[in-house]
Short mmCIF file of C-alpha atoms in Angstrom, two decimals:
data_model
loop_
_atom_site.label_atom_id
_atom_site.label_comp_id
_atom_site.label_asym_id
_atom_site.label_seq_id
_atom_site.Cartn_x
_atom_site.Cartn_y
_atom_site.Cartn_z
CA LEU A 333 0.09 -0.08 -0.02
CA ILE A 334 1.49 3.33 -1.03
CA ASP A 335 0.06 6.62 0.13
CA ALA A 336 0.79 9.40 -2.63
CA ARG A 337 -0.34 12.80 -3.46
CA ILE A 338 -2.15 12.82 -6.83
CA LEU A 339 -2.71 15.68 -9.13
CA ILE A 340 -5.93 15.29 -10.98
CA ILE A 341 -5.63 16.49 -14.53
CA SER A 342 -9.16 15.51 -15.73
CA ASP A 343 -11.80 12.86 -14.82
CA THR A 344 -9.63 10.10 -16.46
CA VAL A 345 -6.26 11.43 -16.32
CA PHE A 346 -4.03 11.85 -12.97
CA CYS A 347 -0.41 11.84 -12.22
CA TYR A 348 1.88 11.31 -9.16
CA ILE A 349 5.60 10.89 -8.28
CA VAL A 350 6.89 7.44 -8.02
CA GLU A 351 9.50 7.35 -5.25
CA ASN A 352 12.66 4.99 -5.37
CA SER A 353 13.19 2.54 -8.24
CA PRO A 354 10.26 0.17 -8.33
CA THR A 355 10.07 -2.69 -10.66
CA THR A 356 8.66 -2.05 -14.11
CA PRO A 357 6.13 -2.67 -15.39
CA ALA A 358 3.96 -2.23 -12.51
CA THR A 359 1.92 -5.37 -11.52
CA GLY A 360 -1.01 -5.93 -9.23
CA THR A 361 -4.22 -3.94 -8.73
CA ILE A 362 -4.01 -0.09 -8.42
CA LEU A 363 -6.72 1.49 -6.37
CA VAL A 364 -7.33 5.13 -6.21
CA ALA A 365 -9.36 6.63 -3.50
CA PRO A 366 -9.64 10.38 -2.90
CA SER A 367 -8.96 11.72 0.46
CA VAL A 368 -11.44 14.42 -0.05
CA PRO A 369 -14.70 13.44 -1.92
CA LEU A 370 -15.22 15.30 -5.20
CA GLY A 371 -17.11 18.49 -4.53
CA GLN A 372 -15.78 19.09 -1.12
CA VAL A 373 -13.51 21.62 0.23
CA VAL A 374 -11.42 20.83 3.37
CA VAL A 375 -9.46 23.58 5.01
CA TYR A 376 -6.93 22.86 7.88
CA PHE A 377 -5.27 25.70 9.66
CA THR A 378 -2.83 26.20 12.57
CA ARG A 379 -2.06 29.07 14.92
CA ASP A 380 1.14 31.06 14.93
CA ASN A 381 2.73 32.47 18.11
CA ASP A 382 0.47 30.46 20.49
CA ALA A 383 1.41 27.90 22.98
CA SER A 384 -0.17 25.23 20.83
CA ILE A 385 -0.45 25.66 17.18
CA ILE A 386 -3.44 23.29 17.09
CA PRO A 387 -6.75 25.48 17.19
CA SER A 388 -9.28 24.86 19.83
CA PRO A 389 -12.90 23.88 18.82
CA SER A 390 -14.07 27.45 19.53
CA GLU A 391 -11.23 28.80 17.27
CA VAL A 392 -12.29 26.38 14.45
CA ALA A 393 -15.92 27.44 14.94
CA THR A 394 -14.99 31.10 14.87
CA LEU A 395 -13.09 30.68 11.63
CA GLU A 396 -15.79 28.53 10.03
CA THR A 397 -18.16 31.29 10.52
CA GLU A 398 -15.78 33.79 9.00
CA LEU A 399 -14.88 31.57 5.83
CA TYR A 400 -18.57 30.67 5.13
CA THR A 401 -18.99 34.32 4.07
CA ILE A 402 -16.11 33.88 1.25
CA LYS A 403 -16.51 30.01 0.61
CA PRO A 404 -16.14 28.94 -3.18
CA ALA A 405 -19.13 29.57 -5.34
CA ASN A 406 -21.73 26.66 -5.64
CA THR A 407 -20.36 24.92 -2.47
CA ALA A 408 -22.84 23.93 0.16
CA ASP A 409 -22.02 24.68 3.83
CA VAL A 410 -21.96 20.81 4.51
CA ASP A 411 -19.26 20.39 1.72
CA PHE A 412 -17.07 23.37 2.99
CA ILE A 413 -15.23 21.87 6.06
CA ILE A 414 -12.98 23.70 8.47
CA ARG A 415 -10.76 21.61 10.70
CA ALA A 416 -7.90 21.64 13.01
CA PRO A 417 -5.25 19.11 12.11
CA THR A 418 -4.79 16.13 14.43
CA PRO A 419 -1.33 16.53 16.17
CA VAL A 420 1.14 13.61 15.87
CA SER A 421 3.75 14.22 18.73
CA VAL A 422 7.32 13.48 17.48
CA PRO A 423 9.53 12.97 20.57
CA PHE A 424 13.42 13.26 20.12
CA THR A 425 15.79 11.15 22.30
CA PHE A 426 19.47 11.80 21.95
CA THR A 427 21.76 9.02 22.99
CA THR A 428 24.86 11.02 21.82
CA LEU A 429 25.44 14.61 21.35
CA GLU A 430 28.72 16.33 20.81
CA PRO A 431 29.08 18.92 22.14
CA SER A 432 26.51 18.59 24.75
CA THR A 433 26.37 22.15 26.45
CA SER A 434 23.30 23.58 27.60
CA THR A 435 23.55 26.36 25.08
CA MET A 436 23.96 23.83 22.33
CA GLN A 437 20.79 21.90 23.54
CA ALA A 438 18.89 25.13 23.80
CA ALA A 439 19.93 25.97 20.08
CA ILE A 440 18.90 22.49 18.74
CA THR A 441 15.59 22.91 20.54
CA ALA A 442 15.16 26.22 18.84
CA ASN A 443 16.07 24.73 15.34
CA LEU A 444 13.62 21.76 15.84
CA GLU A 445 10.81 24.13 16.95
CA ALA A 446 11.44 26.25 13.88
CA LEU A 447 11.38 23.16 11.66
CA PHE A 448 8.02 22.07 13.13
CA GLN A 449 6.75 25.59 12.84
CA GLU A 450 7.86 26.27 9.28
CA GLY A 451 8.79 23.05 7.78
CA THR A 452 5.85 20.56 8.29
CA SER A 453 2.49 20.38 6.60
CA VAL A 454 -0.77 18.51 7.10
CA GLY A 455 -0.77 15.19 5.74
CA GLN A 456 2.98 15.09 4.96
CA ASP A 457 5.49 12.73 6.32
CA LEU A 458 8.21 14.41 8.22
CA LYS A 459 11.44 13.27 6.49
CA SER A 460 14.42 12.13 8.57
CA PHE A 461 16.72 14.20 6.52
CA SER A 462 14.68 17.35 7.54
CA TYR A 463 15.17 16.95 11.19
CA ASN A 464 18.72 15.60 10.88
CA SER A 465 19.62 18.72 8.86
CA ALA A 466 18.06 21.01 11.50
CA ILE A 467 20.09 19.35 14.27
CA TYR A 468 23.53 19.28 12.13
CA GLN A 469 23.13 22.78 11.17
CA THR A 470 22.87 24.11 14.75
CA ILE A 471 25.43 26.66 15.90
CA ASP A 472 26.05 27.23 19.63
CA PRO A 473 25.36 30.96 20.05
CA GLU A 474 27.91 31.33 22.92
CA THR A 475 30.90 29.35 21.29
CA SER A 476 30.15 29.35 17.72
CA ASP A 477 30.69 25.35 17.77
CA THR A 478 28.62 23.37 15.39
CA VAL A 479 27.25 19.85 16.11
CA ILE A 480 30.03 17.33 15.64
CA ASN A 481 28.11 14.05 16.18
CA PHE A 482 24.74 13.04 17.37
CA VAL A 483 22.73 9.72 17.60
CA LEU A 484 18.92 9.58 18.01
CA SER A 485 17.15 6.64 19.40
CA ALA A 486 13.82 8.39 18.51
CA PRO A 487 12.68 9.12 15.96
CA SER A 488 14.29 6.43 14.01
CA GLY A 489 13.43 7.32 10.50
CA ASP A 490 10.67 9.24 8.51
CA VAL A 491 7.75 9.84 10.61
CA SER A 492 4.50 8.85 8.82
CA VAL A 493 1.32 11.12 9.19
CA GLY A 494 -2.04 10.29 7.77
CA ALA A 495 -4.49 12.69 6.03
CA GLY A 496 -5.47 15.62 8.36
CA GLU A 497 -2.56 14.88 10.69
CA LEU A 498 0.39 17.38 11.49
CA PRO A 499 3.71 16.40 13.09
CA VAL A 500 4.25 18.47 16.16
CA LEU A 501 7.40 18.63 18.36
CA GLY A 502 7.18 16.30 21.41
CA GLY A 503 9.56 16.31 24.22
CA ILE A 504 13.31 16.31 23.75
CA THR A 505 15.72 14.15 25.80
CA TYR A 506 19.30 14.95 25.73
CA PRO A 507 22.19 12.65 27.00
#
């Protein structure tokens, strides 16, 4: 089972990116199921500069009321859906970190917070190269040292999220 984003060109034509190097020609049965039924519009939103970026039910209701006034033409209220994404907590556990000063740890925490705030999207997996890059590119503000080495026991690869889900930074454990 492969979950892929599909660009719909027409009623009978669509395209998508095939990752890696699959065997060709393709075999088996290919099934396509839209994550949003035809004719519906689903809007997910988050909140910047709040303790939690996930909106509360009352914030969803407030935005829903506002957006209904500008919804797409010929779209019934029942087909115009406003939702908060479902958070998927991603904890980080370092088993090794060099250098492991308190200022380096604070800088790594800030870089990971920025990644989760700016580099994640609803329904898109968090790739390990994204969080590894955020960690490796950290510079200690006091010493100007960079990360020399680190090992994570969690997460241990790409973080899968489903439709309507958003990866959010969980707790961080340093050695």
